[in-house]
Amino acid sequence: MWFKNFACFLKICMLVLLLPIISTSCEPEESEIGLDIVNKGSYLPKRDTLYVTATSLFQDSILTSNITDSQTIPIGCLYDPLFGKTSSSLAVAFGLSSENPQFDETTVVDSVVLSLAYAGSIFGDNNCNQTFRVFELGEVLSGDYYSNRRCVYKNVELGSKTFLPSLDSVIVDGNLVDASLQIKLDNSVGERLINADTANLVDDESFIEIFNGLYITPDVVNTPNSGSMSHFYLEDDLTYIKIYYHNSQNDSLSYKLNVSEDLARYVEFNHYDYQDASPEVLDAIGDSLCGEEKLYLQSMSGMRVKLDIQGLDSIAKQGVIAVSNAVITFHIDGEENFYTVPTDYDLVRINPDNTATIISDYSVGSSHYGGDLVNETSSVSFRLTSQLQQFFYGTAENCGLYLVLSNSSYLPRRSVVYGSNPSDSSKRIMIDLTYSVVVPE
């Protein structure tokens, strides 16, 4: 008997290993290999439609001190009529552009400017004024920081600017340069540099002891359907603090403080406890009954959707299961507004310790995994063939799945998804499952 069960196990392993070969898109498809095995009397092929229980949930805080420059930094505030107010602020350290800068007793600071390089993307209403305020950090940034941590800063404003976000080129020092936001800062920032002890100008670590960095935060937007978030590059030639100064020898000098990949930063998100979110969103949180109609996703440690697949236990009771194809499809409510519908999503497995890991099908490849919005049908599909096989065979515990927005730690986005049993049944979340029941010979 043990030999027959082991033989069945080997056949399943072979079938799973062949999945990347026999499955190249998220459309349901039959496996010729499976049919060949059935002809030998080893498998009973079946096809089922599975449904889910779905619930919108608040998301835990996320690590944001690891955001790299290629991922861009969001700063701004918006008032979404569904999700309420959300703001994103930046805490960042600046370092020396050159070691051991020389200043003498005749040096006088003329002006100081903070420049932030736009990264080519604005989310929300860019016809609404934003106000950014700049403060000095009250601590040296070190280690891991999460999005819900409130920044420690000195309560003396160094500068502010009210502006319309724009990706147009600007003139800086008489030259036309790529889009950047210029904020005039108090001269005390420059005086900190020119009056520093030479020991504090040896390297970045020494300098940060006397100037911890900046906290850049937006004013709260209080009008629904207004506000925006702009993306900025930190490690860019147009992101800097520039100190303009003169001395007895030269009346037009400058020195820059820059951001490098070695310097600490983190992004602080605030959803203001969803006090201004719409009742339909608040009622849906933690309620699977509300989740039958609509589900809500929001990035930046906002909201995610928990999915519990129905019917797996009854299938498992039939015997040893070999999954040849499994595709779950979501339909997106693409209502027209200035909140662009996200084009990529992720499906993650909930682990027994309540951590989350992207489903195993992701490792096969993007064409196998899916997750991209299909504009023609306003739908998103994922293949979870390998993941369900793991559930059936017990190599992964079935604690449910999360649907989340991709790159949610740094891209401000939101999405509304049709639920587990909406009034329009054609938009119901469902899994198309093709499998075989192993019949021991």
Short mmCIF file of C-alpha atoms in Angstrom, two decimals:
data_model
loop_
_atom_site.label_atom_id
_atom_site.label_comp_id
_atom_site.label_asym_id
_atom_site.label_seq_id
_atom_site.Cartn_x
_atom_site.Cartn_y
_atom_site.Cartn_z
CA MET A 1 0.00 0.00 0.00
CA TRP A 2 2.82 2.40 0.92
CA PHE A 3 4.32 1.83 -2.52
CA LYS A 4 1.08 2.79 -4.28
CA ASN A 5 0.73 6.01 -2.22
CA PHE A 6 4.36 6.87 -2.89
CA ALA A 7 3.83 6.31 -6.60
CA CYS A 8 0.83 8.66 -6.49
CA PHE A 9 2.95 11.24 -4.73
CA LEU A 10 5.64 11.00 -7.43
CA LYS A 11 3.05 11.51 -10.17
CA ILE A 12 1.74 14.63 -8.43
CA CYS A 13 5.27 15.99 -8.08
CA MET A 14 5.90 15.41 -11.78
CA LEU A 15 2.64 17.14 -12.70
CA VAL A 16 3.40 20.19 -10.51
CA LEU A 17 6.92 20.46 -11.94
CA LEU A 18 5.43 20.52 -15.43
CA LEU A 19 2.96 23.31 -14.58
CA PRO A 20 5.19 26.14 -15.90
CA ILE A 21 5.38 24.30 -19.21
CA ILE A 22 1.72 23.45 -19.63
CA SER A 23 0.38 26.77 -18.24
CA THR A 24 1.49 30.01 -19.86
CA SER A 25 -1.39 32.40 -19.23
CA CYS A 26 -4.10 33.08 -16.67
CA GLU A 27 -6.81 31.68 -18.92
CA PRO A 28 -8.23 28.29 -17.84
CA GLU A 29 -6.74 25.50 -19.89
CA GLU A 30 -6.68 21.73 -19.88
CA SER A 31 -3.51 19.65 -19.57
CA GLU A 32 -2.88 17.06 -22.24
CA ILE A 33 -0.56 15.32 -19.83
CA GLY A 34 -3.42 14.94 -17.36
CA LEU A 35 -5.68 13.52 -20.06
CA ASP A 36 -3.02 10.99 -21.02
CA ILE A 37 -2.79 9.83 -17.41
CA VAL A 38 -6.58 9.55 -17.20
CA ASN A 39 -6.56 7.27 -20.26
CA LYS A 40 -4.36 4.93 -18.27
CA GLY A 41 -6.96 4.93 -15.51
CA SER A 42 -4.75 6.68 -12.94
CA TYR A 43 -6.65 9.97 -12.55
CA LEU A 44 -10.27 11.18 -12.57
CA PRO A 45 -10.29 14.68 -14.14
CA LYS A 46 -12.67 17.31 -12.73
CA ARG A 47 -13.42 20.99 -13.10
CA ASP A 48 -15.08 23.10 -10.40
CA THR A 49 -15.87 26.71 -9.69
CA LEU A 50 -14.91 27.77 -6.19
CA TYR A 51 -16.05 30.89 -4.37
CA VAL A 52 -14.60 32.92 -1.53
CA THR A 53 -15.57 34.77 1.61
CA ALA A 54 -14.00 38.23 1.36
CA THR A 55 -13.47 40.96 3.94
CA SER A 56 -11.92 44.43 3.76
CA LEU A 57 -9.40 45.01 6.56
CA PHE A 58 -7.13 47.76 7.79
CA GLN A 59 -3.50 46.99 6.98
CA ASP A 60 -0.69 46.94 9.52
CA SER A 61 2.07 49.53 9.40
CA ILE A 62 4.81 48.81 6.89
CA LEU A 63 8.56 49.30 6.83
CA THR A 64 9.39 52.51 4.96
CA SER A 65 13.01 53.12 5.97
CA ASN A 66 14.04 50.69 3.23
CA ILE A 67 12.49 52.63 0.34
CA THR A 68 15.17 53.06 -2.30
CA ASP A 69 15.53 55.99 -4.64
CA SER A 70 14.35 53.93 -7.60
CA GLN A 71 11.02 53.53 -5.82
CA THR A 72 10.50 57.30 -5.32
CA ILE A 73 9.17 59.10 -2.24
CA PRO A 74 5.54 60.31 -1.97
CA ILE A 75 4.88 63.59 -0.15
CA GLY A 76 1.50 65.30 0.04
CA CYS A 77 -2.04 65.14 1.38
CA LEU A 78 -5.32 64.26 -0.31
CA TYR A 79 -8.95 63.91 0.73
CA ASP A 80 -10.49 60.91 -1.01
CA PRO A 81 -14.32 60.90 -0.70
CA LEU A 82 -14.24 57.15 -0.08
CA PHE A 83 -11.14 56.66 2.06
CA GLY A 84 -10.94 60.07 3.71
CA LYS A 85 -7.72 61.97 4.35
CA THR A 86 -4.25 60.53 3.80
CA SER A 87 -0.94 62.29 4.15
CA SER A 88 2.65 61.27 3.53
CA SER A 89 5.64 63.02 5.12
CA LEU A 90 9.37 62.50 4.77
CA ALA A 91 12.15 62.37 7.36
CA VAL A 92 15.61 62.37 5.75
CA ALA A 93 19.24 62.96 6.64
CA PHE A 94 21.53 65.10 4.48
CA GLY A 95 25.25 64.65 4.08
CA LEU A 96 28.22 66.66 2.89
CA SER A 97 28.79 67.01 -0.86
CA SER A 98 32.52 67.18 -0.11
CA GLU A 99 34.48 66.47 3.04
CA ASN A 100 36.15 69.19 5.08
CA PRO A 101 34.57 72.26 3.44
CA GLN A 102 36.44 75.42 4.37
CA PHE A 103 34.78 78.56 5.73
CA ASP A 104 36.50 81.54 7.35
CA GLU A 105 35.38 84.17 9.83
CA THR A 106 34.28 86.47 7.00
CA THR A 107 31.77 83.94 5.61
CA VAL A 108 28.16 85.20 5.59
CA VAL A 109 25.10 83.15 4.59
CA ASP A 110 22.96 84.90 1.96
CA SER A 111 20.18 82.33 1.52
CA VAL A 112 19.35 78.63 1.82
CA VAL A 113 17.15 76.61 -0.55
CA LEU A 114 15.77 73.07 -0.32
CA SER A 115 15.31 71.45 -3.73
CA LEU A 116 13.31 68.25 -4.31
CA ALA A 117 13.47 66.53 -7.71
CA TYR A 118 10.06 65.49 -9.05
CA ALA A 119 9.92 61.86 -10.14
CA GLY A 120 7.38 62.35 -12.93
CA SER A 121 4.18 61.32 -11.18
CA ILE A 122 1.42 63.15 -9.28
CA PHE A 123 -1.47 61.21 -7.76
CA GLY A 124 -4.74 63.07 -7.20
CA ASP A 125 -5.80 66.59 -8.11
CA ASN A 126 -2.78 68.60 -9.24
CA ASN A 127 -5.00 71.67 -9.64
CA CYS A 128 -5.26 71.93 -5.85
CA ASN A 129 -2.68 73.93 -3.91
CA GLN A 130 -0.42 72.05 -1.52
CA THR A 131 1.54 73.54 1.36
CA PHE A 132 4.75 71.82 2.49
CA ARG A 133 6.36 72.79 5.78
CA VAL A 134 9.95 71.99 6.70
CA PHE A 135 11.34 71.33 10.18
CA GLU A 136 14.66 70.13 11.55
CA LEU A 137 14.75 66.56 12.83
CA GLY A 138 15.09 66.21 16.57
CA GLU A 139 16.87 62.87 16.44
CA VAL A 140 19.50 60.98 14.49
CA LEU A 141 17.75 58.47 12.22
CA SER A 142 19.07 54.96 12.71
CA GLY A 143 17.64 51.49 12.13
CA ASP A 144 14.23 50.39 10.89
CA TYR A 145 11.26 52.74 10.89
CA TYR A 146 7.63 51.91 10.14
CA SER A 147 5.02 54.05 8.45
CA ASN A 148 2.95 54.70 11.58
CA ARG A 149 5.87 56.10 13.60
CA ARG A 150 5.41 59.81 14.27
CA CYS A 151 8.54 61.79 13.53
CA VAL A 152 10.50 63.55 16.27
CA TYR A 153 11.28 67.08 15.08
CA LYS A 154 12.03 70.54 16.46
CA ASN A 155 8.93 72.68 16.53
CA VAL A 156 10.53 75.64 14.75
CA GLU A 157 9.55 75.98 11.10
CA LEU A 158 12.52 76.37 8.81
CA GLY A 159 10.50 77.14 5.70
CA SER A 160 7.29 76.51 3.81
CA LYS A 161 5.81 76.81 0.35
CA THR A 162 2.30 76.83 -1.09
CA PHE A 163 2.27 75.68 -4.70
CA LEU A 164 0.52 73.81 -7.47
CA PRO A 165 2.35 70.51 -8.16
CA SER A 166 3.89 70.65 -11.61
CA LEU A 167 6.17 68.49 -13.71
CA ASP A 168 7.28 71.43 -15.85
CA SER A 169 10.93 72.46 -16.02
CA VAL A 170 12.02 75.34 -13.79
CA ILE A 171 14.77 77.94 -13.82
CA VAL A 172 17.37 77.50 -11.05
CA ASP A 173 20.41 79.80 -10.82
CA GLY A 174 19.62 81.08 -14.29
CA ASN A 175 19.49 77.62 -15.87
CA LEU A 176 16.48 75.65 -17.12
CA VAL A 177 16.44 72.32 -15.27
CA ASP A 178 14.07 69.38 -14.89
CA ALA A 179 11.02 69.72 -12.65
CA SER A 180 11.90 70.36 -9.02
CA LEU A 181 10.29 71.96 -6.01
CA GLN A 182 12.27 74.86 -4.52
CA ILE A 183 11.59 75.84 -0.87
CA LYS A 184 13.45 78.73 0.75
CA LEU A 185 14.79 77.79 4.21
CA ASP A 186 15.89 79.87 7.15
CA ASN A 187 19.51 81.01 7.01
CA SER A 188 20.17 79.28 10.33
CA VAL A 189 20.54 76.01 8.38
CA GLY A 190 23.52 77.43 6.51
CA GLU A 191 24.94 79.05 9.64
CA ARG A 192 24.95 75.63 11.29
CA LEU A 193 27.29 74.49 8.52
CA ILE A 194 29.68 77.44 8.34
CA ASN A 195 30.00 77.71 12.13
CA ALA A 196 30.55 73.98 12.66
CA ASP A 197 33.65 72.65 14.32
CA THR A 198 36.01 71.14 11.76
CA ALA A 199 35.60 67.77 13.50
CA ASN A 200 31.93 67.78 12.44
CA LEU A 201 32.83 68.34 8.78
CA VAL A 202 35.03 65.29 8.35
CA ASP A 203 32.29 62.99 7.06
CA ASP A 204 28.51 62.52 6.95
CA GLU A 205 28.34 60.70 10.28
CA SER A 206 30.07 63.57 12.06
CA PHE A 207 27.94 66.22 10.35
CA ILE A 208 24.65 64.48 11.18
CA GLU A 209 25.52 64.82 14.87
CA ILE A 210 24.99 68.59 14.59
CA PHE A 211 22.33 68.57 11.84
CA ASN A 212 20.07 65.50 12.04
CA GLY A 213 18.19 66.23 8.81
CA LEU A 214 14.79 67.52 7.73
CA TYR A 215 11.16 66.62 8.25
CA ILE A 216 8.99 67.67 5.29
CA THR A 217 5.25 67.47 5.89
CA PRO A 218 2.13 68.70 4.04
CA ASP A 219 -0.73 70.73 5.46
CA VAL A 220 -3.93 68.74 5.87
CA VAL A 221 -6.40 69.07 2.98
CA ASN A 222 -9.96 69.58 4.25
CA THR A 223 -11.97 69.63 1.03
CA PRO A 224 -13.24 66.28 -0.34
CA ASN A 225 -12.03 65.30 -3.81
CA SER A 226 -8.98 67.52 -3.54
CA GLY A 227 -5.28 67.32 -2.75
CA SER A 228 -2.53 65.21 -4.23
CA MET A 229 0.72 63.38 -3.59
CA SER A 230 3.84 64.08 -5.59
CA HIS A 231 6.69 61.64 -6.12
CA PHE A 232 10.26 62.78 -5.57
CA TYR A 233 13.71 61.32 -6.13
CA LEU A 234 16.07 61.69 -3.18
CA GLU A 235 19.36 60.57 -4.72
CA ASP A 236 19.19 63.03 -7.57
CA ASP A 237 21.29 66.01 -8.60
CA LEU A 238 18.22 68.20 -8.11
CA THR A 239 17.55 67.08 -4.53
CA TYR A 240 19.71 69.04 -2.12
CA ILE A 241 20.02 71.82 0.43
CA LYS A 242 22.00 74.64 -1.16
CA ILE A 243 23.66 77.30 0.96
CA TYR A 244 24.46 80.53 -0.87
CA TYR A 245 27.14 82.62 0.85
CA HIS A 246 29.89 85.16 0.39
CA ASN A 247 33.15 86.07 2.08
CA SER A 248 35.78 88.76 1.85
CA GLN A 249 37.27 87.11 -1.24
CA ASN A 250 34.16 86.18 -3.23
CA ASP A 251 30.61 87.52 -3.23
CA SER A 252 28.94 84.51 -4.94
CA LEU A 253 29.64 81.09 -3.45
CA SER A 254 27.53 78.04 -2.66
CA TYR A 255 27.74 74.65 -0.99
CA LYS A 256 25.37 71.66 -1.22
CA LEU A 257 24.15 69.09 1.24
CA ASN A 258 23.02 65.94 -0.56
CA VAL A 259 21.15 62.69 0.03
CA SER A 260 22.96 59.42 -0.69
CA GLU A 261 21.88 55.81 -0.47
CA ASP A 262 23.79 55.43 2.79
CA LEU A 263 21.83 58.17 4.54
CA ALA A 264 18.74 57.27 6.56
CA ARG A 265 15.23 58.19 5.57
CA TYR A 266 11.70 56.99 6.20
CA VAL A 267 8.19 57.92 5.13
CA GLU A 268 5.42 58.60 7.63
CA PHE A 269 1.84 57.80 6.57
CA ASN A 270 -1.24 59.15 8.33
CA HIS A 271 -4.83 58.09 7.60
CA TYR A 272 -6.20 60.13 10.51
CA ASP A 273 -7.99 57.05 11.90
CA TYR A 274 -10.30 57.15 8.86
CA GLN A 275 -12.47 59.74 10.61
CA ASP A 276 -13.45 61.19 7.23
CA ALA A 277 -13.91 57.93 5.33
CA SER A 278 -17.33 57.25 3.82
CA PRO A 279 -19.82 55.08 5.77
CA GLU A 280 -19.74 52.42 3.04
CA VAL A 281 -16.01 51.91 3.57
CA LEU A 282 -16.19 51.99 7.37
CA ASP A 283 -19.13 49.56 7.41
CA ALA A 284 -17.17 47.15 5.21
CA ILE A 285 -14.19 46.85 7.56
CA GLY A 286 -14.19 43.37 9.08
CA ASP A 287 -17.65 42.58 7.70
CA SER A 288 -17.76 39.73 5.17
CA LEU A 289 -21.45 40.44 4.52
CA CYS A 290 -20.59 43.93 3.23
CA GLY A 291 -17.77 42.26 1.34
CA GLU A 292 -20.30 40.46 -0.82
CA GLU A 293 -20.90 43.66 -2.81
CA LYS A 294 -17.72 45.78 -2.69
CA LEU A 295 -14.20 45.46 -1.32
CA TYR A 296 -11.67 48.20 -0.69
CA LEU A 297 -7.92 48.39 -1.25
CA GLN A 298 -5.65 51.28 -0.32
CA SER A 299 -1.87 51.46 -0.39
CA MET A 300 0.47 53.09 2.14
CA SER A 301 -0.57 50.79 5.00
CA GLY A 302 -4.22 51.50 4.27
CA MET A 303 -6.52 48.58 3.42
CA ARG A 304 -6.29 45.05 2.07
CA VAL A 305 -8.77 42.25 1.38
CA LYS A 306 -8.74 38.90 3.17
CA LEU A 307 -9.93 35.91 1.15
CA ASP A 308 -11.03 32.52 2.47
CA ILE A 309 -11.56 29.94 -0.27
CA GLN A 310 -14.69 27.85 0.14
CA GLY A 311 -14.91 24.17 -0.80
CA LEU A 312 -11.28 23.08 -0.53
CA ASP A 313 -11.99 20.65 2.31
CA SER A 314 -14.72 18.84 0.40
CA ILE A 315 -12.43 18.43 -2.60
CA ALA A 316 -9.60 17.16 -0.39
CA LYS A 317 -11.89 14.45 1.04
CA GLN A 318 -12.17 12.88 -2.42
CA GLY A 319 -8.61 11.59 -2.17
CA VAL A 320 -5.17 12.67 -3.32
CA ILE A 321 -5.63 15.79 -5.47
CA ALA A 322 -3.46 16.83 -8.43
CA VAL A 323 -4.16 20.44 -9.50
CA SER A 324 -3.54 21.11 -13.17
CA ASN A 325 -4.86 24.69 -13.31
CA ALA A 326 -6.41 27.20 -10.94
CA VAL A 327 -7.24 30.84 -11.75
CA ILE A 328 -8.90 33.40 -9.49
CA THR A 329 -10.48 36.46 -11.12
CA PHE A 330 -11.41 39.83 -9.61
CA HIS A 331 -13.45 42.55 -11.29
CA ILE A 332 -12.49 46.16 -10.65
CA ASP A 333 -14.92 49.03 -10.24
CA GLY A 334 -13.28 51.49 -12.63
CA GLU A 335 -15.40 54.54 -11.85
CA GLU A 336 -13.99 57.58 -13.60
CA ASN A 337 -12.27 60.12 -11.31
CA PHE A 338 -8.81 61.60 -10.91
CA TYR A 339 -7.72 58.62 -8.80
CA THR A 340 -6.17 56.46 -11.50
CA VAL A 341 -7.19 52.80 -11.33
CA PRO A 342 -4.12 50.73 -10.33
CA THR A 343 -2.82 48.41 -13.03
CA ASP A 344 -1.05 45.81 -10.87
CA TYR A 345 -2.06 43.81 -7.82
CA ASP A 346 -0.57 41.04 -5.68
CA LEU A 347 -1.95 37.92 -4.04
CA VAL A 348 -0.21 36.80 -0.86
CA ARG A 349 -0.57 33.76 1.38
CA ILE A 350 -1.25 34.27 5.09
CA ASN A 351 1.16 32.24 7.22
CA PRO A 352 0.30 30.62 10.57
CA ASP A 353 2.25 33.36 12.39
CA ASN A 354 0.09 35.98 10.62
CA THR A 355 2.93 37.15 8.38
CA ALA A 356 2.30 37.14 4.63
CA THR A 357 4.23 35.68 1.71
CA ILE A 358 3.51 36.14 -1.97
CA ILE A 359 1.91 32.98 -3.37
CA SER A 360 4.26 30.32 -4.72
CA ASP A 361 3.03 30.77 -8.32
CA TYR A 362 4.84 34.13 -8.38
CA SER A 363 8.20 32.36 -8.55
CA VAL A 364 7.21 30.62 -11.79
CA GLY A 365 7.15 33.92 -13.69
CA SER A 366 4.99 36.99 -14.33
CA SER A 367 3.16 35.50 -17.33
CA HIS A 368 2.16 32.52 -15.20
CA TYR A 369 1.35 34.53 -12.05
CA GLY A 370 -0.76 37.35 -13.53
CA GLY A 371 -1.89 40.29 -11.39
CA ASP A 372 -2.15 42.87 -14.19
CA LEU A 373 -5.32 44.82 -14.96
CA VAL A 374 -7.02 43.83 -18.23
CA ASN A 375 -8.57 47.10 -19.39
CA GLU A 376 -11.06 45.51 -21.79
CA THR A 377 -12.76 43.57 -18.98
CA SER A 378 -11.66 45.67 -15.97
CA SER A 379 -10.51 42.44 -14.39
CA VAL A 380 -7.42 41.03 -12.70
CA SER A 381 -6.55 37.33 -12.65
CA PHE A 382 -3.98 35.29 -10.79
CA ARG A 383 -2.92 31.72 -11.30
CA LEU A 384 -2.68 29.90 -7.97
CA THR A 385 -2.15 26.36 -9.28
CA SER A 386 1.01 25.70 -7.30
CA GLN A 387 -0.38 27.36 -4.17
CA LEU A 388 -3.53 25.23 -4.11
CA GLN A 389 -1.45 22.11 -4.72
CA GLN A 390 0.55 22.98 -1.61
CA PHE A 391 -2.66 23.44 0.36
CA PHE A 392 -4.03 20.08 -0.78
CA TYR A 393 -0.87 18.20 -0.06
CA GLY A 394 -0.27 19.89 3.28
CA THR A 395 3.10 21.47 2.51
CA ALA A 396 1.53 24.88 3.25
CA GLU A 397 -1.18 25.59 5.79
CA ASN A 398 -4.31 27.22 4.41
CA CYS A 399 -4.78 30.33 6.56
CA GLY A 400 -6.32 32.39 3.75
CA LEU A 401 -5.01 34.91 1.23
CA TYR A 402 -4.67 38.68 1.00
CA LEU A 403 -5.34 40.74 -2.11
CA VAL A 404 -3.17 43.87 -1.99
CA LEU A 405 -2.00 46.65 -4.28
CA SER A 406 1.50 46.15 -5.67
CA ASN A 407 4.27 48.47 -4.43
CA SER A 408 1.96 49.68 -1.68
CA SER A 409 4.82 50.98 0.48
CA TYR A 410 5.56 53.93 -1.79
CA LEU A 411 2.86 54.30 -4.48
CA PRO A 412 -0.29 56.17 -3.33
CA ARG A 413 -3.18 54.23 -4.88
CA ARG A 414 -6.65 52.91 -4.13
CA SER A 415 -9.04 50.46 -5.74
CA VAL A 416 -12.60 49.20 -5.37
CA VAL A 417 -13.17 45.54 -6.17
CA TYR A 418 -16.46 43.72 -6.69
CA GLY A 419 -17.06 41.29 -3.87
CA SER A 420 -17.83 37.65 -3.15
CA ASN A 421 -21.50 37.82 -4.17
CA PRO A 422 -22.34 41.18 -5.81
CA SER A 423 -25.72 42.10 -7.29
CA ASP A 424 -24.11 41.73 -10.71
CA SER A 425 -23.24 38.02 -10.51
CA SER A 426 -20.96 38.26 -13.56
CA LYS A 427 -18.49 40.22 -11.42
CA ARG A 428 -18.33 37.74 -8.57
CA ILE A 429 -14.91 36.64 -7.33
CA MET A 430 -14.43 33.04 -8.43
CA ILE A 431 -11.80 30.39 -8.92
CA ASP A 432 -11.80 28.19 -12.00
CA LEU A 433 -10.22 24.95 -10.81
CA THR A 434 -9.15 21.99 -12.94
CA TYR A 435 -7.83 19.02 -11.01
CA SER A 436 -7.68 15.24 -10.90
CA VAL A 437 -8.38 12.77 -8.13
CA VAL A 438 -5.62 10.19 -7.95
CA VAL A 439 -6.92 6.61 -8.10
CA PRO A 440 -4.26 4.20 -6.70
CA GLU A 441 -3.66 1.29 -9.05
#
